[in-house]
Short mmCIF file of N, CA and C in Angstrom, two decimals:
data_model
loop_
_atom_site.label_atom_id
_atom_site.label_comp_id
_atom_site.label_asym_id
_atom_site.label_seq_id
_atom_site.Cartn_x
_atom_site.Cartn_y
_atom_site.Cartn_z
N MET O 234 0.84 -1.17 0.00
CA MET O 234 0.00 0.00 0.00
C MET O 234 0.89 1.24 0.00
N ARG O 235 0.60 2.20 -0.85
CA ARG O 235 1.39 3.42 -0.96
C ARG O 235 0.81 4.52 -0.10
N THR O 236 1.68 5.26 0.55
CA THR O 236 1.27 6.41 1.31
C THR O 236 1.55 7.67 0.49
N ILE O 237 0.57 8.54 0.40
CA ILE O 237 0.74 9.78 -0.36
C ILE O 237 0.95 10.91 0.63
N THR O 238 2.06 11.61 0.50
CA THR O 238 2.34 12.73 1.39
C THR O 238 1.57 13.95 0.93
N ARG O 239 1.42 14.92 1.81
CA ARG O 239 0.72 16.15 1.45
C ARG O 239 1.47 16.91 0.37
N GLY O 240 2.81 16.86 0.41
CA GLY O 240 3.61 17.52 -0.62
C GLY O 240 3.34 16.90 -1.98
N ALA O 241 3.27 15.57 -2.02
CA ALA O 241 2.98 14.88 -3.27
C ALA O 241 1.57 15.21 -3.75
N LEU O 242 0.64 15.37 -2.80
CA LEU O 242 -0.73 15.72 -3.15
C LEU O 242 -0.79 17.11 -3.76
N ALA O 243 -0.05 18.07 -3.19
CA ALA O 243 -0.02 19.43 -3.75
C ALA O 243 0.61 19.43 -5.13
N ALA O 244 1.68 18.66 -5.29
CA ALA O 244 2.34 18.56 -6.60
C ALA O 244 1.41 17.93 -7.62
N PHE O 245 0.67 16.90 -7.20
CA PHE O 245 -0.26 16.24 -8.10
C PHE O 245 -1.36 17.22 -8.52
N ALA O 246 -1.90 17.99 -7.56
CA ALA O 246 -2.94 18.95 -7.88
C ALA O 246 -2.44 20.00 -8.86
N ALA O 247 -1.22 20.47 -8.65
CA ALA O 247 -0.64 21.47 -9.56
C ALA O 247 -0.44 20.89 -10.94
N THR O 248 0.07 19.68 -11.02
CA THR O 248 0.31 19.03 -12.31
C THR O 248 -1.01 18.75 -13.02
N ALA O 249 -2.02 18.32 -12.27
CA ALA O 249 -3.32 18.05 -12.86
C ALA O 249 -3.95 19.33 -13.41
N ALA O 250 -3.80 20.42 -12.67
CA ALA O 250 -4.34 21.70 -13.14
C ALA O 250 -3.65 22.14 -14.42
N LEU O 251 -2.37 21.93 -14.51
CA LEU O 251 -1.64 22.28 -15.72
C LEU O 251 -2.06 21.37 -16.88
N ALA O 252 -2.14 20.08 -16.61
CA ALA O 252 -2.47 19.12 -17.67
C ALA O 252 -3.88 19.35 -18.21
N ALA O 253 -4.79 19.81 -17.37
CA ALA O 253 -6.16 20.04 -17.80
C ALA O 253 -6.24 21.09 -18.89
N GLY O 254 -5.33 22.03 -18.89
CA GLY O 254 -5.36 23.08 -19.90
C GLY O 254 -4.18 23.07 -20.83
N THR O 255 -3.38 22.03 -20.80
CA THR O 255 -2.19 21.98 -21.62
C THR O 255 -2.55 21.85 -23.09
N THR O 256 -1.90 22.64 -23.91
CA THR O 256 -2.09 22.53 -25.34
C THR O 256 -1.15 21.47 -25.87
N THR O 257 -1.33 21.09 -27.09
CA THR O 257 -0.47 20.08 -27.69
C THR O 257 0.69 20.75 -28.40
N ALA O 258 1.45 21.53 -27.67
CA ALA O 258 2.60 22.23 -28.24
C ALA O 258 3.68 21.23 -28.57
N SER O 259 4.29 21.42 -29.72
CA SER O 259 5.38 20.50 -30.08
C SER O 259 6.61 20.85 -29.28
N ALA O 260 7.50 19.90 -29.15
CA ALA O 260 8.73 20.10 -28.39
C ALA O 260 9.63 21.15 -29.04
N ASN O 261 9.41 21.43 -30.32
CA ASN O 261 10.24 22.40 -31.02
C ASN O 261 9.78 23.84 -30.82
N GLU O 262 8.55 24.04 -30.31
CA GLU O 262 8.06 25.39 -30.09
C GLU O 262 8.79 26.02 -28.92
N GLY O 263 8.94 27.33 -28.96
CA GLY O 263 9.61 28.04 -27.88
C GLY O 263 8.80 28.01 -26.60
N PHE O 264 9.47 28.27 -25.48
CA PHE O 264 8.81 28.26 -24.18
C PHE O 264 7.83 29.40 -24.03
N ASN O 265 8.09 30.53 -24.65
CA ASN O 265 7.27 31.72 -24.49
C ASN O 265 6.45 31.92 -25.76
N PRO O 266 5.27 31.26 -25.87
CA PRO O 266 4.52 31.28 -27.12
C PRO O 266 4.02 32.66 -27.53
N ARG O 267 3.81 33.56 -26.57
CA ARG O 267 3.32 34.90 -26.91
C ARG O 267 4.45 35.87 -27.22
N GLY O 268 5.69 35.46 -26.96
CA GLY O 268 6.83 36.30 -27.29
C GLY O 268 6.99 37.52 -26.40
N VAL O 269 6.35 37.51 -25.24
CA VAL O 269 6.46 38.63 -24.31
C VAL O 269 7.67 38.39 -23.42
N GLU O 270 8.53 39.36 -23.31
CA GLU O 270 9.76 39.19 -22.54
C GLU O 270 9.65 39.79 -21.14
N TRP O 271 10.39 39.21 -20.20
CA TRP O 271 10.50 39.74 -18.85
C TRP O 271 11.01 41.17 -18.95
N PRO O 272 10.30 42.14 -18.39
CA PRO O 272 10.63 43.55 -18.60
C PRO O 272 11.70 44.10 -17.67
N ALA O 273 12.73 43.34 -17.43
CA ALA O 273 13.82 43.81 -16.57
C ALA O 273 15.08 43.03 -16.91
N ALA O 274 16.19 43.55 -16.48
CA ALA O 274 17.47 42.88 -16.71
C ALA O 274 17.57 41.62 -15.85
N HIS O 275 18.52 40.76 -16.19
CA HIS O 275 18.75 39.54 -15.41
C HIS O 275 19.01 39.91 -13.95
N GLY O 276 18.26 39.32 -13.05
CA GLY O 276 18.43 39.57 -11.62
C GLY O 276 17.74 40.83 -11.12
N ALA O 277 16.98 41.52 -11.98
CA ALA O 277 16.31 42.76 -11.57
C ALA O 277 14.80 42.60 -11.67
N LEU O 278 14.10 43.42 -10.92
CA LEU O 278 12.64 43.45 -10.98
C LEU O 278 12.21 44.56 -11.93
N PRO O 279 11.03 44.44 -12.53
CA PRO O 279 10.55 45.49 -13.42
C PRO O 279 10.29 46.80 -12.67
N ALA O 280 10.20 47.89 -13.42
CA ALA O 280 9.92 49.19 -12.82
C ALA O 280 8.51 49.23 -12.24
N GLN O 281 7.59 48.51 -12.87
CA GLN O 281 6.20 48.49 -12.38
C GLN O 281 6.10 47.63 -11.14
N ALA O 282 5.15 47.96 -10.29
CA ALA O 282 4.91 47.17 -9.08
C ALA O 282 4.12 45.91 -9.43
N PRO O 283 4.31 44.81 -8.68
CA PRO O 283 3.51 43.62 -8.93
C PRO O 283 2.05 43.89 -8.58
N TYR O 284 1.13 43.25 -9.28
CA TYR O 284 -0.28 43.44 -8.95
C TYR O 284 -0.72 42.54 -7.79
N ALA O 285 0.10 41.56 -7.42
CA ALA O 285 -0.18 40.71 -6.26
C ALA O 285 1.15 40.19 -5.71
N THR O 286 1.17 39.94 -4.42
CA THR O 286 2.33 39.31 -3.79
C THR O 286 1.81 38.25 -2.82
N PHE O 287 2.62 37.22 -2.58
CA PHE O 287 2.25 36.20 -1.61
C PHE O 287 3.52 35.59 -1.04
N ALA O 288 3.39 34.98 0.14
CA ALA O 288 4.53 34.37 0.83
C ALA O 288 4.04 33.14 1.57
N ASN O 289 4.99 32.26 1.93
CA ASN O 289 4.61 31.12 2.76
C ASN O 289 4.50 31.59 4.21
N ASN O 290 3.97 30.73 5.08
CA ASN O 290 3.77 31.10 6.49
C ASN O 290 5.07 31.44 7.20
N GLN O 291 6.18 30.82 6.79
CA GLN O 291 7.48 31.05 7.41
C GLN O 291 8.17 32.32 6.88
N ASP O 292 7.62 32.92 5.84
CA ASP O 292 8.19 34.09 5.16
C ASP O 292 9.59 33.81 4.62
N THR O 293 9.81 32.56 4.22
CA THR O 293 11.09 32.19 3.62
C THR O 293 11.00 32.07 2.10
N VAL O 294 9.79 32.12 1.58
CA VAL O 294 9.56 32.14 0.14
C VAL O 294 8.54 33.25 -0.13
N ARG O 295 8.92 34.18 -1.01
CA ARG O 295 8.04 35.31 -1.33
C ARG O 295 8.00 35.50 -2.84
N CYS O 296 6.82 35.90 -3.34
CA CYS O 296 6.64 36.04 -4.79
C CYS O 296 5.85 37.30 -5.13
N GLY O 297 6.11 37.80 -6.33
CA GLY O 297 5.35 38.91 -6.89
C GLY O 297 4.82 38.50 -8.25
N VAL O 298 3.60 38.94 -8.57
CA VAL O 298 2.96 38.61 -9.84
C VAL O 298 2.85 39.88 -10.67
N TYR O 299 3.35 39.82 -11.90
CA TYR O 299 3.34 40.96 -12.82
C TYR O 299 2.56 40.59 -14.07
N ASN O 300 1.90 41.58 -14.68
CA ASN O 300 1.26 41.37 -15.97
C ASN O 300 1.88 42.33 -16.96
N VAL O 301 2.47 41.78 -18.01
CA VAL O 301 3.13 42.57 -19.04
C VAL O 301 2.53 42.19 -20.38
N ASP O 302 1.92 43.14 -21.03
CA ASP O 302 1.31 42.91 -22.35
C ASP O 302 0.43 41.67 -22.38
N GLY O 303 -0.36 41.48 -21.32
CA GLY O 303 -1.30 40.38 -21.26
C GLY O 303 -0.74 39.06 -20.79
N GLN O 304 0.55 38.99 -20.50
CA GLN O 304 1.15 37.75 -20.00
C GLN O 304 1.55 37.93 -18.54
N ASP O 305 1.20 36.95 -17.72
CA ASP O 305 1.57 36.99 -16.31
C ASP O 305 2.96 36.41 -16.12
N PHE O 306 3.73 37.07 -15.27
CA PHE O 306 5.06 36.61 -14.85
C PHE O 306 5.03 36.50 -13.33
N VAL O 307 5.58 35.44 -12.78
CA VAL O 307 5.69 35.30 -11.34
C VAL O 307 7.17 35.21 -11.02
N HIS O 308 7.63 36.11 -10.16
CA HIS O 308 9.03 36.14 -9.75
C HIS O 308 9.07 35.83 -8.26
N CYS O 309 9.78 34.77 -7.89
CA CYS O 309 9.83 34.33 -6.49
C CYS O 309 11.26 34.26 -6.00
N LEU O 310 11.43 34.45 -4.70
CA LEU O 310 12.74 34.26 -4.10
C LEU O 310 12.60 33.28 -2.95
N SER O 311 13.66 32.51 -2.75
CA SER O 311 13.70 31.54 -1.67
C SER O 311 14.90 31.84 -0.79
N LEU O 312 14.65 31.99 0.49
CA LEU O 312 15.72 32.20 1.45
C LEU O 312 16.25 30.87 2.00
N VAL O 313 15.62 29.76 1.58
CA VAL O 313 15.99 28.45 2.11
C VAL O 313 16.37 27.44 1.03
N ASP O 314 16.53 27.86 -0.21
CA ASP O 314 16.87 26.94 -1.29
C ASP O 314 18.19 26.25 -0.96
N THR O 315 18.20 24.93 -1.05
CA THR O 315 19.38 24.14 -0.70
C THR O 315 20.15 23.65 -1.92
N MET O 316 19.97 24.32 -3.05
CA MET O 316 20.65 23.90 -4.26
C MET O 316 22.16 23.89 -4.07
N PRO O 317 22.81 22.81 -4.49
CA PRO O 317 24.27 22.79 -4.38
C PRO O 317 24.89 23.79 -5.36
N GLY O 318 25.94 24.46 -4.95
CA GLY O 318 26.62 25.41 -5.83
C GLY O 318 25.83 26.67 -6.08
N HIS O 319 25.02 27.06 -5.14
CA HIS O 319 24.16 28.24 -5.23
C HIS O 319 24.99 29.46 -5.63
N MET O 320 24.80 30.00 -6.81
CA MET O 320 25.63 31.10 -7.28
C MET O 320 25.36 32.42 -6.56
N CYS O 321 24.24 32.52 -5.82
CA CYS O 321 23.92 33.75 -5.12
C CYS O 321 24.55 33.77 -3.72
N ALA O 322 25.04 32.62 -3.26
CA ALA O 322 25.65 32.54 -1.94
C ALA O 322 26.85 33.48 -1.86
N GLY O 323 26.98 34.15 -0.75
CA GLY O 323 28.10 35.07 -0.55
C GLY O 323 27.87 36.44 -1.15
N GLN O 324 26.78 36.62 -1.88
CA GLN O 324 26.45 37.92 -2.47
C GLN O 324 25.42 38.66 -1.64
N GLY O 325 24.88 38.00 -0.61
CA GLY O 325 23.83 38.62 0.19
C GLY O 325 22.49 38.63 -0.53
N LYS O 326 22.34 37.75 -1.53
CA LYS O 326 21.11 37.69 -2.31
C LYS O 326 20.46 36.32 -2.15
N ALA O 327 19.21 36.24 -2.57
CA ALA O 327 18.45 34.99 -2.49
C ALA O 327 18.34 34.37 -3.88
N ASN O 328 18.18 33.06 -3.90
CA ASN O 328 17.96 32.36 -5.15
C ASN O 328 16.54 32.68 -5.63
N ALA O 329 16.40 33.00 -6.91
CA ALA O 329 15.10 33.40 -7.44
C ALA O 329 14.72 32.56 -8.64
N MET O 330 13.43 32.38 -8.82
CA MET O 330 12.87 31.69 -9.98
C MET O 330 11.87 32.63 -10.62
N ASN O 331 11.75 32.53 -11.93
CA ASN O 331 10.81 33.36 -12.66
C ASN O 331 10.03 32.47 -13.60
N LEU O 332 8.71 32.45 -13.46
CA LEU O 332 7.87 31.73 -14.41
C LEU O 332 7.45 32.72 -15.48
N GLY O 333 7.88 32.49 -16.69
CA GLY O 333 7.47 33.36 -17.78
C GLY O 333 8.60 33.77 -18.67
N LYS O 334 9.76 33.18 -18.50
CA LYS O 334 10.87 33.43 -19.42
C LYS O 334 11.67 32.15 -19.55
N GLY O 335 12.43 32.02 -20.58
CA GLY O 335 13.18 30.78 -20.81
C GLY O 335 14.23 30.52 -19.76
N ASP O 336 15.00 31.53 -19.37
CA ASP O 336 16.02 31.37 -18.36
C ASP O 336 15.37 31.69 -17.02
N ALA O 337 15.00 30.65 -16.27
CA ALA O 337 14.12 30.81 -15.13
C ALA O 337 14.83 31.04 -13.80
N TRP O 338 16.14 31.28 -13.81
CA TRP O 338 16.86 31.31 -12.54
C TRP O 338 17.78 32.50 -12.46
N ASP O 339 17.79 33.19 -11.32
CA ASP O 339 18.73 34.28 -11.10
C ASP O 339 18.78 34.60 -9.60
N CYS O 340 19.44 35.68 -9.25
CA CYS O 340 19.54 36.11 -7.85
C CYS O 340 18.60 37.29 -7.63
N ALA O 341 18.16 37.46 -6.39
CA ALA O 341 17.24 38.55 -6.07
C ALA O 341 17.60 39.16 -4.73
N ASP O 342 17.14 40.38 -4.54
CA ASP O 342 17.28 41.09 -3.28
C ASP O 342 16.52 40.31 -2.20
N ARG O 343 17.17 40.03 -1.09
CA ARG O 343 16.56 39.25 -0.01
C ARG O 343 15.32 39.94 0.59
N ASN O 344 15.17 41.24 0.38
CA ASN O 344 14.03 41.97 0.93
C ASN O 344 12.89 42.14 -0.05
N ALA O 345 13.03 41.60 -1.25
CA ALA O 345 11.97 41.74 -2.25
C ALA O 345 10.67 41.13 -1.73
N PHE O 346 9.58 41.80 -1.98
CA PHE O 346 8.23 41.38 -1.63
C PHE O 346 8.02 41.22 -0.12
N ALA O 347 8.82 41.94 0.67
CA ALA O 347 8.65 41.91 2.13
C ALA O 347 7.24 42.38 2.48
N GLY O 348 6.63 41.72 3.43
CA GLY O 348 5.27 42.06 3.85
C GLY O 348 4.18 41.44 2.97
N ALA O 349 4.56 40.52 2.09
CA ALA O 349 3.57 39.87 1.22
C ALA O 349 2.56 39.09 2.05
N GLN O 350 1.33 39.00 1.55
CA GLN O 350 0.27 38.27 2.22
C GLN O 350 0.63 36.80 2.33
N LYS O 351 0.42 36.20 3.50
CA LYS O 351 0.76 34.80 3.74
C LYS O 351 -0.28 33.88 3.09
N MET O 352 0.23 32.81 2.49
CA MET O 352 -0.63 31.78 1.90
C MET O 352 -0.44 30.52 2.73
N GLY O 353 -1.51 29.96 3.22
CA GLY O 353 -1.44 28.78 4.07
C GLY O 353 -1.04 27.51 3.34
N ASN O 354 -0.82 26.45 4.10
CA ASN O 354 -0.47 25.15 3.54
C ASN O 354 -1.65 24.53 2.80
N LEU O 355 -1.33 23.78 1.75
CA LEU O 355 -2.30 23.05 0.95
C LEU O 355 -3.41 23.94 0.41
N GLN O 356 -3.03 25.08 -0.10
CA GLN O 356 -3.98 26.00 -0.71
C GLN O 356 -3.68 26.13 -2.19
N LEU O 357 -4.69 26.50 -2.95
CA LEU O 357 -4.55 26.73 -4.37
C LEU O 357 -5.12 28.10 -4.66
N HIS O 358 -4.31 28.99 -5.25
CA HIS O 358 -4.75 30.34 -5.61
C HIS O 358 -4.54 30.53 -7.10
N ARG O 359 -5.29 31.46 -7.65
CA ARG O 359 -5.13 31.80 -9.06
C ARG O 359 -4.90 33.30 -9.17
N TYR O 360 -3.91 33.65 -9.99
CA TYR O 360 -3.59 35.04 -10.29
C TYR O 360 -3.57 35.17 -11.80
N GLY O 361 -4.61 35.70 -12.40
CA GLY O 361 -4.67 35.81 -13.86
C GLY O 361 -4.60 34.43 -14.48
N THR O 362 -3.61 34.21 -15.34
CA THR O 362 -3.46 32.91 -16.02
C THR O 362 -2.60 31.94 -15.22
N THR O 363 -2.15 32.35 -14.05
CA THR O 363 -1.21 31.58 -13.25
C THR O 363 -1.90 30.98 -12.03
N PHE O 364 -1.52 29.76 -11.66
CA PHE O 364 -2.01 29.17 -10.42
C PHE O 364 -0.84 28.88 -9.50
N VAL O 365 -1.11 28.88 -8.20
CA VAL O 365 -0.11 28.60 -7.17
C VAL O 365 -0.70 27.58 -6.21
N ALA O 366 0.02 26.47 -5.99
CA ALA O 366 -0.37 25.47 -5.00
C ALA O 366 0.73 25.42 -3.95
N SER O 367 0.33 25.32 -2.69
CA SER O 367 1.32 25.24 -1.60
C SER O 367 1.30 23.84 -1.00
N ASP O 368 2.46 23.43 -0.45
CA ASP O 368 2.50 22.14 0.24
C ASP O 368 2.67 22.39 1.74
N THR O 369 2.88 21.34 2.51
CA THR O 369 2.97 21.48 3.96
C THR O 369 4.33 21.97 4.45
N LYS O 370 5.33 22.03 3.57
CA LYS O 370 6.67 22.44 3.96
C LYS O 370 6.97 23.89 3.62
N GLY O 371 6.01 24.60 3.04
CA GLY O 371 6.25 25.99 2.67
C GLY O 371 6.76 26.16 1.25
N ASN O 372 6.65 25.14 0.43
CA ASN O 372 7.04 25.22 -0.98
C ASN O 372 5.84 25.63 -1.81
N PHE O 373 6.11 26.27 -2.94
CA PHE O 373 5.07 26.63 -3.89
C PHE O 373 5.30 25.90 -5.21
N PHE O 374 4.22 25.47 -5.83
CA PHE O 374 4.23 24.93 -7.19
C PHE O 374 3.44 25.94 -8.01
N ILE O 375 4.10 26.58 -8.98
CA ILE O 375 3.51 27.69 -9.71
C ILE O 375 3.49 27.34 -11.19
N GLY O 376 2.33 27.45 -11.81
CA GLY O 376 2.21 27.07 -13.20
C GLY O 376 1.35 28.01 -14.00
N ASP O 377 1.49 27.90 -15.30
CA ASP O 377 0.70 28.68 -16.24
C ASP O 377 0.34 27.74 -17.39
N ARG O 378 -0.96 27.56 -17.63
CA ARG O 378 -1.38 26.63 -18.68
C ARG O 378 -0.92 27.09 -20.06
N GLY O 379 -0.92 28.39 -20.32
CA GLY O 379 -0.48 28.89 -21.61
C GLY O 379 0.99 28.63 -21.87
N LEU O 380 1.79 28.65 -20.81
CA LEU O 380 3.22 28.38 -20.93
C LEU O 380 3.55 26.90 -20.80
N SER O 381 2.58 26.11 -20.32
CA SER O 381 2.76 24.66 -20.14
C SER O 381 3.97 24.34 -19.28
N ARG O 382 4.13 25.06 -18.18
CA ARG O 382 5.28 24.85 -17.31
C ARG O 382 4.88 25.07 -15.85
N ILE O 383 5.50 24.28 -14.96
CA ILE O 383 5.34 24.46 -13.52
C ILE O 383 6.73 24.60 -12.93
N ILE O 384 6.90 25.59 -12.07
CA ILE O 384 8.15 25.72 -11.32
C ILE O 384 7.86 25.39 -9.87
N ARG O 385 8.88 24.95 -9.16
CA ARG O 385 8.79 24.68 -7.73
C ARG O 385 9.74 25.66 -7.05
N VAL O 386 9.26 26.34 -6.02
CA VAL O 386 10.06 27.33 -5.30
C VAL O 386 9.97 27.03 -3.81
N GLY O 387 11.12 27.02 -3.15
CA GLY O 387 11.16 26.77 -1.71
C GLY O 387 12.46 26.11 -1.33
N GLU O 388 12.36 24.91 -0.75
CA GLU O 388 13.56 24.17 -0.35
C GLU O 388 14.46 23.91 -1.55
N ILE O 389 13.84 23.64 -2.69
CA ILE O 389 14.56 23.45 -3.94
C ILE O 389 13.83 24.25 -5.01
N ASN O 390 14.54 25.10 -5.71
CA ASN O 390 13.96 25.86 -6.82
C ASN O 390 14.32 25.14 -8.11
N ASP O 391 13.31 24.75 -8.87
CA ASP O 391 13.59 24.12 -10.15
C ASP O 391 12.37 24.17 -11.05
N ILE O 392 12.56 23.73 -12.27
CA ILE O 392 11.44 23.56 -13.18
C ILE O 392 10.87 22.20 -12.87
N TYR O 393 9.63 22.16 -12.41
CA TYR O 393 9.01 20.93 -11.93
C TYR O 393 8.41 20.12 -13.09
N ALA O 394 7.69 20.80 -13.96
CA ALA O 394 7.07 20.12 -15.10
C ALA O 394 7.14 21.03 -16.31
N ASP O 395 7.32 20.43 -17.47
CA ASP O 395 7.42 21.20 -18.70
C ASP O 395 6.62 20.50 -19.79
N ARG O 396 5.67 21.22 -20.36
CA ARG O 396 4.81 20.71 -21.44
C ARG O 396 4.13 19.40 -21.04
N GLY O 397 3.60 19.37 -19.80
CA GLY O 397 2.84 18.22 -19.34
C GLY O 397 3.67 17.05 -18.84
N ARG O 398 5.00 17.17 -18.83
CA ARG O 398 5.88 16.08 -18.39
C ARG O 398 6.60 16.50 -17.11
N ILE O 399 6.47 15.70 -16.06
CA ILE O 399 7.17 16.00 -14.82
C ILE O 399 8.64 15.69 -15.02
N ILE O 400 9.50 16.68 -14.79
CA ILE O 400 10.94 16.48 -15.00
C ILE O 400 11.74 16.63 -13.71
N ALA O 401 11.12 17.08 -12.63
CA ALA O 401 11.85 17.35 -11.39
C ALA O 401 12.54 16.11 -10.83
N PHE O 402 11.93 14.96 -10.94
CA PHE O 402 12.49 13.76 -10.33
C PHE O 402 13.53 13.09 -11.22
N ASN O 403 13.61 13.51 -12.48
CA ASN O 403 14.52 12.87 -13.42
C ASN O 403 15.77 13.69 -13.67
N SER O 404 15.93 14.79 -12.97
CA SER O 404 17.07 15.66 -13.19
C SER O 404 18.35 14.97 -12.74
N LYS O 405 19.39 15.02 -13.59
CA LYS O 405 20.69 14.48 -13.20
C LYS O 405 21.27 15.27 -12.05
N LEU O 406 20.85 16.54 -11.94
CA LEU O 406 21.36 17.40 -10.87
C LEU O 406 20.53 17.27 -9.59
N ARG O 407 19.44 16.50 -9.64
CA ARG O 407 18.60 16.24 -8.47
C ARG O 407 18.18 17.52 -7.76
N GLY O 408 17.37 18.34 -8.42
CA GLY O 408 16.83 19.51 -7.76
C GLY O 408 17.61 20.77 -7.98
N SER O 409 18.55 20.75 -8.87
CA SER O 409 19.28 21.97 -9.16
C SER O 409 18.36 22.99 -9.81
N SER O 410 18.62 24.23 -9.54
CA SER O 410 17.85 25.29 -10.13
C SER O 410 18.29 25.60 -11.55
N ILE O 411 19.30 24.92 -12.04
CA ILE O 411 19.81 25.22 -13.37
C ILE O 411 18.99 24.44 -14.39
N PRO O 412 18.09 25.12 -15.13
CA PRO O 412 17.26 24.42 -16.09
C PRO O 412 18.05 24.05 -17.35
N ALA O 413 17.51 23.10 -18.08
CA ALA O 413 18.15 22.69 -19.34
C ALA O 413 18.24 23.87 -20.27
N MET O 414 19.33 24.00 -20.97
CA MET O 414 19.57 25.06 -21.93
C MET O 414 19.61 26.45 -21.29
N SER O 415 19.91 26.51 -20.00
CA SER O 415 20.01 27.78 -19.31
C SER O 415 21.30 28.49 -19.72
N SER O 416 21.31 29.80 -19.54
CA SER O 416 22.52 30.56 -19.85
C SER O 416 23.51 30.51 -18.70
N VAL O 417 23.11 29.89 -17.56
CA VAL O 417 23.98 29.83 -16.40
C VAL O 417 25.09 28.81 -16.64
#
């Protein structure tokens, strides 16, 4: 008999939500089908304020949601990411993930999104075209059906699922935040 953990349940819910609206995009199509680019330099936030912010109960993971030319971008930082070889270590910055651009990983100001509204465990929220599911450990699973991608932010920041296929458990780097074909 298999036991299903709450974290696995949250991941399953997030993956199911993505799969329900996943298009049949070919593997050759680009990640950003609308061609809208993140409106800031690598490691920087846009000049505009996010239209929503949220954080886990421990305030160790915080995110901001932006809408640029009709496309939602979610930029999150993790103060507890345990990725080996963390390039932000020693810089006084936090590891960050961004849903909505091909290169999904960079460093962020540790104070970004301070005071964000807390999101409880095992909750599912929707912000525009983006959904966020939380698990019992303070991790977020964030996805967008139009982009056909889910990122995981928290203890480990990585691309969790891409185009309906879960890839987090098959990574040779085992949870590294460095996505395939990244510029890092």
